[in-house]
Backbone as a printed PyTorch tensor [residue, N CA C, xyz], in Angstrom:
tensor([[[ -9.3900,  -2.4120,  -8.7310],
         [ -9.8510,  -1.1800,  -8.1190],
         [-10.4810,  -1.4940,  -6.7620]],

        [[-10.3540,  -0.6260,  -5.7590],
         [-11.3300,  -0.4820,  -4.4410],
         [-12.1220,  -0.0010,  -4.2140]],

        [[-13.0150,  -0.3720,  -3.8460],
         [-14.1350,   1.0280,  -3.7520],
         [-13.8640,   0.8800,  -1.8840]],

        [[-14.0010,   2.3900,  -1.9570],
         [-13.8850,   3.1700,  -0.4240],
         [-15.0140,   3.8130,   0.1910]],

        [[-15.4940,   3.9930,   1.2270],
         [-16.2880,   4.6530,   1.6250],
         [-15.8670,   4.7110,   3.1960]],

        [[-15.9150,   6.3150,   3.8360],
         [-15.3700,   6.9830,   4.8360],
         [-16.2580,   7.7320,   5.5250]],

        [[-16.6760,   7.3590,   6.5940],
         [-17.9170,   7.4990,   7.0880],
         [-17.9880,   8.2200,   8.0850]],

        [[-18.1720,   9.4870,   8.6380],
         [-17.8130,   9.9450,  10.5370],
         [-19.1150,  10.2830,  11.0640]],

        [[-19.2780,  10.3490,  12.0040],
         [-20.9500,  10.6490,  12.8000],
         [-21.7210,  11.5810,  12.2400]],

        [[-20.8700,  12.6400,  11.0550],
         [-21.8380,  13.3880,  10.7430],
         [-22.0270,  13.4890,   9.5780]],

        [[-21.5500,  12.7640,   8.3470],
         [-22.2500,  12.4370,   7.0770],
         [-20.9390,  11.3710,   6.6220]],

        [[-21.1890,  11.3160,   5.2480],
         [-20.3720,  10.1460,   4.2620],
         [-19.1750,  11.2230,   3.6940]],

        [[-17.9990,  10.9870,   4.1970],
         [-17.2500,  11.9070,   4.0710],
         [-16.7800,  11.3410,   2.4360]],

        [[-16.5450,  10.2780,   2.0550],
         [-15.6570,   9.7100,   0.7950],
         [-17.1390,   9.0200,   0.1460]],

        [[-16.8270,   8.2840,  -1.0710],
         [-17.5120,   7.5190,  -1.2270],
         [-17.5800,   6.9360,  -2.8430]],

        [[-16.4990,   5.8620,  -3.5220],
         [-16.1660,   5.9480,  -4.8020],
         [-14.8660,   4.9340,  -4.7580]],

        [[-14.3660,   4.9010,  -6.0020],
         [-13.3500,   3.5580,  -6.3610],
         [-12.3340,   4.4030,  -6.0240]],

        [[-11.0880,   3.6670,  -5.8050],
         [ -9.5370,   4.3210,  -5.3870],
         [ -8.6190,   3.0820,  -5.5350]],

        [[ -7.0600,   3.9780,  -6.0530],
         [ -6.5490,   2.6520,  -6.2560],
         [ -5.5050,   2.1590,  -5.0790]],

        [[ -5.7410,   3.4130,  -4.0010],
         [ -5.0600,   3.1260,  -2.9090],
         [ -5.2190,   3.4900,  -1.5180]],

        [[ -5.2080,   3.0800,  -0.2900],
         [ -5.5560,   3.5980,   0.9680],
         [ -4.1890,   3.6700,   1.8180]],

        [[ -3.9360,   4.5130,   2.7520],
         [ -3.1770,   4.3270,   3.2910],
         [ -3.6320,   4.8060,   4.8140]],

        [[ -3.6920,   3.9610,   6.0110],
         [ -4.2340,   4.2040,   7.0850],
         [ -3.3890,   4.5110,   8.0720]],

        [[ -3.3690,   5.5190,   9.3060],
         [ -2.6860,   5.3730,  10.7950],
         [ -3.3570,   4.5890,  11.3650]],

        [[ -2.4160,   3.1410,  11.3600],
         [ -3.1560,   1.7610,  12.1100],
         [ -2.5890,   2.0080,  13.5340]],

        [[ -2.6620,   1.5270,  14.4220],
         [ -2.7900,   1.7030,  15.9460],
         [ -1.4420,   1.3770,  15.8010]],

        [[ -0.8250,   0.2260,  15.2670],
         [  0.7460,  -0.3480,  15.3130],
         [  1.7750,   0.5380,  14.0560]],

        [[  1.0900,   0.9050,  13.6730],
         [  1.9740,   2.2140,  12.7350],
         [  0.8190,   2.3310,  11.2070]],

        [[  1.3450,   2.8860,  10.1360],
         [  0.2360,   3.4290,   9.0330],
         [  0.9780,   2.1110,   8.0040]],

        [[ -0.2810,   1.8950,   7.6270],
         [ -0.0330,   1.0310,   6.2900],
         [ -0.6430,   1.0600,   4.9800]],

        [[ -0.5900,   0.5830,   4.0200],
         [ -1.3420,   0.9940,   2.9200],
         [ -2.4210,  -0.6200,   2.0060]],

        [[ -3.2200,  -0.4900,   1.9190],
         [ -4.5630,  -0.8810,   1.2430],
         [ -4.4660,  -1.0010,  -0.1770]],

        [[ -3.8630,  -2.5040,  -0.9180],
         [ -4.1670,  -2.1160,  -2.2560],
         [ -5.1530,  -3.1330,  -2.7590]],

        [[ -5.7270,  -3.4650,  -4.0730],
         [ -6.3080,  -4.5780,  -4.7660],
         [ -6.0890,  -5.7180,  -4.3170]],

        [[ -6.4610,  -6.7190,  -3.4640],
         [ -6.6240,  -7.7020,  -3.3110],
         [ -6.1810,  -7.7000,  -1.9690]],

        [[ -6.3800,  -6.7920,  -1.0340],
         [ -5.8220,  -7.0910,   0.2090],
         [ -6.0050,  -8.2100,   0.9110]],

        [[ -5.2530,  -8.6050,   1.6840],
         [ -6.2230,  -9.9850,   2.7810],
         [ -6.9880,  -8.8810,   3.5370]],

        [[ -7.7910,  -9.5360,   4.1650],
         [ -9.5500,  -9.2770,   4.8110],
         [ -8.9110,  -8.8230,   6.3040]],

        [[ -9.1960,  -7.6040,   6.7580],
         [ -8.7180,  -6.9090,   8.1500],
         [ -9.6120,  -6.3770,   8.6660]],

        [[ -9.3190,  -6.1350,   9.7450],
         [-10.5910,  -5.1510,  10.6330],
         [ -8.9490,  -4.5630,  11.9190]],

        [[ -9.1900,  -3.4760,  11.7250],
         [ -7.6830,  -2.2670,  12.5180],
         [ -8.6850,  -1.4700,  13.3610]],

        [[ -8.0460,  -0.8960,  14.2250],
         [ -8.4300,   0.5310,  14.8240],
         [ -7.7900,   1.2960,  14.2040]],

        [[ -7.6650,   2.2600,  14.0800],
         [ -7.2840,   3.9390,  13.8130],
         [ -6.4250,   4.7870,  14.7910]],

        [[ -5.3440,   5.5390,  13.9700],
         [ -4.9340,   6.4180,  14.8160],
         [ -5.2360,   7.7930,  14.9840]],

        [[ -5.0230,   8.8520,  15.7130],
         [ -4.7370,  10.3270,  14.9230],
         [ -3.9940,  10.1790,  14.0250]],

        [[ -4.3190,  10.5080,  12.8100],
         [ -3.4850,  11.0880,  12.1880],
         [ -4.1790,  11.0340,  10.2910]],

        [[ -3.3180,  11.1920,   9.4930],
         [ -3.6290,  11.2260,   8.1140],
         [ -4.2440,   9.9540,   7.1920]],

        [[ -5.4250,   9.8460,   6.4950],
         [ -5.4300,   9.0700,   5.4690],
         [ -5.2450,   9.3020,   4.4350]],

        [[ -4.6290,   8.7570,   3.2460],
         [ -4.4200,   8.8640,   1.9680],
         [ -4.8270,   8.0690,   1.0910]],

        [[ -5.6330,   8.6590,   0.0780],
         [ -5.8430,   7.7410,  -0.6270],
         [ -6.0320,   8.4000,  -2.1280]],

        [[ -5.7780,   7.9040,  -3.0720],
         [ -5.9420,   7.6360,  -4.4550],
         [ -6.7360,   7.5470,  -5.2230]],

        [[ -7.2640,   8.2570,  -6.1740],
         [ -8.0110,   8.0900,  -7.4660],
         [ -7.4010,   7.8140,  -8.2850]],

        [[ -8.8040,   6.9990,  -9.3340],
         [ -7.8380,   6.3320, -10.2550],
         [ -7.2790,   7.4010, -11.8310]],

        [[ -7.9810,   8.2950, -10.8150],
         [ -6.8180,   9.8830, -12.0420],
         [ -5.6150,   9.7210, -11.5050]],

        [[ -5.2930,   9.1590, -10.4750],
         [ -4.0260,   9.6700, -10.0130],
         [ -3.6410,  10.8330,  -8.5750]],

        [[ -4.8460,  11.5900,  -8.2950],
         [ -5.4170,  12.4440,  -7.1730],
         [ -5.0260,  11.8750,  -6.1550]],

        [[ -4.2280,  12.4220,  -5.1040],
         [ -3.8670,  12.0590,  -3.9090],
         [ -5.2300,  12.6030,  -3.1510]],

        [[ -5.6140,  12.8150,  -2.3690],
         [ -6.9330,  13.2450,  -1.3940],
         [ -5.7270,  13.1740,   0.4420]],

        [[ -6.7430,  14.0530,   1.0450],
         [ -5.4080,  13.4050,   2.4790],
         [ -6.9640,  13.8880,   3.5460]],

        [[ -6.8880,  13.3510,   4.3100],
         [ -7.9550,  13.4090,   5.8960],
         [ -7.4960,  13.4090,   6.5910]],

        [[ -7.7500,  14.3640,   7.6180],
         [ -7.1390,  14.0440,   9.4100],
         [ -7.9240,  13.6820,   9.6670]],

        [[ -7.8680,  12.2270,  10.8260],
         [ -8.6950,  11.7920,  11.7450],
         [ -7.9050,  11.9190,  12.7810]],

        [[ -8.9800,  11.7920,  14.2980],
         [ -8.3250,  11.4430,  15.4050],
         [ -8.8030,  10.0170,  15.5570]],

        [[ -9.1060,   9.0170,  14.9050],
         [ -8.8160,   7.7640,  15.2280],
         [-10.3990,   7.2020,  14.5540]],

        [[-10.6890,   6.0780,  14.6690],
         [-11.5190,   5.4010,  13.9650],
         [-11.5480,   3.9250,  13.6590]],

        [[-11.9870,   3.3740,  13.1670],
         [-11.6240,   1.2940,  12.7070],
         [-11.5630,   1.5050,  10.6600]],

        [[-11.0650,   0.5350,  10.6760],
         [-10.6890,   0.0780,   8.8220],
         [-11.2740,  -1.1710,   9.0990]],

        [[-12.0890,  -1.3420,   7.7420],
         [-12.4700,  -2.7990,   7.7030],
         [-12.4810,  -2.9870,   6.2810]],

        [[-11.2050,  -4.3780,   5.6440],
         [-11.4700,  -4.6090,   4.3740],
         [-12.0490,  -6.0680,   4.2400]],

        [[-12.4340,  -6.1760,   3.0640],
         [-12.9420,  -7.6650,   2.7330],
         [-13.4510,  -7.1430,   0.5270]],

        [[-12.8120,  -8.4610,   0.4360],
         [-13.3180,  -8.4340,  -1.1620],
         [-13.0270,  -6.6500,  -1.8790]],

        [[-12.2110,  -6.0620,  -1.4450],
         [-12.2660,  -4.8840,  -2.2700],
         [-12.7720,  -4.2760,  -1.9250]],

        [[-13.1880,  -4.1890,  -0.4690],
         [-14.5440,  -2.9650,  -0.1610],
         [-13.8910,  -2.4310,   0.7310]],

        [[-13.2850,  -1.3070,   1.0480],
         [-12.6020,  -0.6860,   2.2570],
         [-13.6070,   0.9230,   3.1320]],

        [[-13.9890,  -0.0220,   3.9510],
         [-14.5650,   0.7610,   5.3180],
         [-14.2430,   1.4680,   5.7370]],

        [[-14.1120,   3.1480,   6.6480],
         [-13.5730,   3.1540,   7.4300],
         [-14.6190,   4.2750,   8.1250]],

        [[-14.4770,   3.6080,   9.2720],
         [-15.4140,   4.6940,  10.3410],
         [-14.4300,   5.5760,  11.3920]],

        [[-14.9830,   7.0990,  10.9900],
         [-13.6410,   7.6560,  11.4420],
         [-14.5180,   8.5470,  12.5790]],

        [[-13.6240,   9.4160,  13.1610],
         [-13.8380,  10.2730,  13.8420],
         [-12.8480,  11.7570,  13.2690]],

        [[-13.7550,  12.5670,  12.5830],
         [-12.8370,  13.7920,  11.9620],
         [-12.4880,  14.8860,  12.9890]],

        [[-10.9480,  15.2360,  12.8350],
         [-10.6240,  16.4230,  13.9750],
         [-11.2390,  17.8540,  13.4840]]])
């Protein structure tokens, strides 16, 4: 499992386990699972997706932001449109 937390200047938008992320990385969107190797991305406009472990898709627009994973912990400081 991951735990996620999604953060924008004006409160804690996410904040809880997921079994999947999927980001608009600056070089195109990729996806975040259990055991990722350790990254730090910028952000694009556009959609995040991510997963509960019900199965719940969730979706966010950002206009851009950074991802930072390490050990299962996925970051992301966004900027919401």
């Amino acid at each position: 499992m991951l735990e996620l937390k999604i953060v924008s200047p004006e409160r804690i938008e996410f904040e809880g386990e997921v079994e999947s992320v999927v980001v608009p990385g600056t070089l195109g969107q990729f996806e975040i699972l259990v055991n990722h190797a350790p990254i730090i991305s910028s952000l694009e406009k556009g959609t995040v997706t991510y997963t509960t472990p019900t199965g719940e898709k969730n979706l966010l627009e950002i206009a851009g932001g950074f991802v930072e994973v390490q050990k299962n912990v996925v970051s992301l400081c966004v900027e919401i449109n």
